[in-house]
């Protein structure tokens, strides 16, 4: 296999803090977008569980996440 998929995971609180312009996001343009996100996360959980490489992105800068990905790839002898 020539790919190494990663799941970049964030908590509901973090997702809500990151989202701008809810009105431009049809699935979230509701009276309770947090409830919709929670429902989507729950519905998709079985797919998320299939990932071997999961990185929690809560409270992390982009550079920190990139470093984690690179470290994981190095540990897999990918780079």
Short mmCIF file of C-alpha atoms in Angstrom, two decimals:
data_model
loop_
_atom_site.label_atom_id
_atom_site.label_comp_id
_atom_site.label_asym_id
_atom_site.label_seq_id
_atom_site.Cartn_x
_atom_site.Cartn_y
_atom_site.Cartn_z
CA UNK A 1 0.00 0.00 0.00
CA UNK A 2 1.32 3.42 -0.92
CA UNK A 3 -0.80 5.53 1.41
CA UNK A 4 -0.87 6.16 5.14
CA UNK A 5 -4.20 7.66 6.14
CA UNK A 6 -4.48 9.80 9.25
CA UNK A 7 -7.52 10.85 11.20
CA UNK A 8 -7.13 14.35 12.57
CA UNK A 9 -9.45 14.29 15.55
CA UNK A 10 -10.88 17.20 17.52
CA UNK A 11 -13.34 17.45 20.37
CA UNK A 12 -16.80 18.90 19.88
CA UNK A 13 -15.73 21.99 21.83
CA UNK A 14 -12.68 22.45 19.60
CA UNK A 15 -14.66 21.96 16.41
CA UNK A 16 -17.17 24.59 17.49
CA UNK A 17 -14.37 27.03 18.30
CA UNK A 18 -12.79 26.53 14.87
CA UNK A 19 -15.89 26.92 12.72
CA UNK A 20 -16.53 30.28 11.10
CA UNK A 21 -19.53 31.35 9.06
CA UNK A 22 -22.03 28.71 10.14
CA UNK A 23 -24.52 30.09 7.65
CA UNK A 24 -22.20 28.97 4.85
CA UNK A 25 -22.25 25.38 6.11
CA UNK A 26 -25.60 23.80 5.25
CA UNK A 27 -25.30 20.95 7.77
CA UNK A 28 -24.61 23.44 10.55
CA UNK A 29 -26.91 26.29 9.57
CA UNK A 30 -29.46 25.29 12.21
CA UNK A 31 -30.76 26.46 15.57
CA UNK A 32 -28.36 24.09 17.32
CA UNK A 33 -25.20 23.49 15.27
CA UNK A 34 -23.41 21.90 18.23
CA UNK A 35 -26.08 19.20 18.39
CA UNK A 36 -25.70 18.58 14.65
CA UNK A 37 -21.94 18.23 14.96
CA UNK A 38 -22.36 15.84 17.86
CA UNK A 39 -24.80 13.76 15.82
CA UNK A 40 -22.46 13.72 12.80
CA UNK A 41 -19.53 12.62 14.96
CA UNK A 42 -21.62 9.84 16.42
CA UNK A 43 -22.87 8.68 13.00
CA UNK A 44 -19.34 8.64 11.61
CA UNK A 45 -17.67 7.01 14.63
CA UNK A 46 -17.60 3.54 13.08
CA UNK A 47 -15.57 4.95 10.19
CA UNK A 48 -13.25 6.88 12.47
CA UNK A 49 -12.52 3.68 14.41
CA UNK A 50 -11.02 2.14 11.28
CA UNK A 51 -8.03 4.50 11.37
CA UNK A 52 -4.78 3.21 12.80
CA UNK A 53 -3.19 6.65 12.81
CA UNK A 54 -5.16 9.11 14.92
CA UNK A 55 -3.90 12.51 15.97
CA UNK A 56 -5.79 14.61 18.46
CA UNK A 57 -5.57 18.20 17.27
CA UNK A 58 -7.15 19.91 20.29
CA UNK A 59 -5.16 22.93 21.45
CA UNK A 60 -2.40 22.29 18.90
CA UNK A 61 -0.87 24.56 16.31
CA UNK A 62 -0.64 23.33 12.73
CA UNK A 63 3.11 22.85 13.09
CA UNK A 64 2.61 20.53 16.07
CA UNK A 65 0.19 18.36 14.12
CA UNK A 66 2.55 18.23 11.14
CA UNK A 67 5.41 17.20 13.45
CA UNK A 68 3.26 14.39 14.87
CA UNK A 69 2.44 13.16 11.39
CA UNK A 70 6.09 13.23 10.36
CA UNK A 71 7.14 11.42 13.55
CA UNK A 72 4.53 8.74 12.96
CA UNK A 73 5.62 8.31 9.34
CA UNK A 74 9.25 8.02 10.47
CA UNK A 75 8.31 5.39 13.04
CA UNK A 76 6.59 3.45 10.24
CA UNK A 77 9.77 3.78 8.15
CA UNK A 78 7.73 5.71 5.59
CA UNK A 79 10.07 8.70 5.25
#
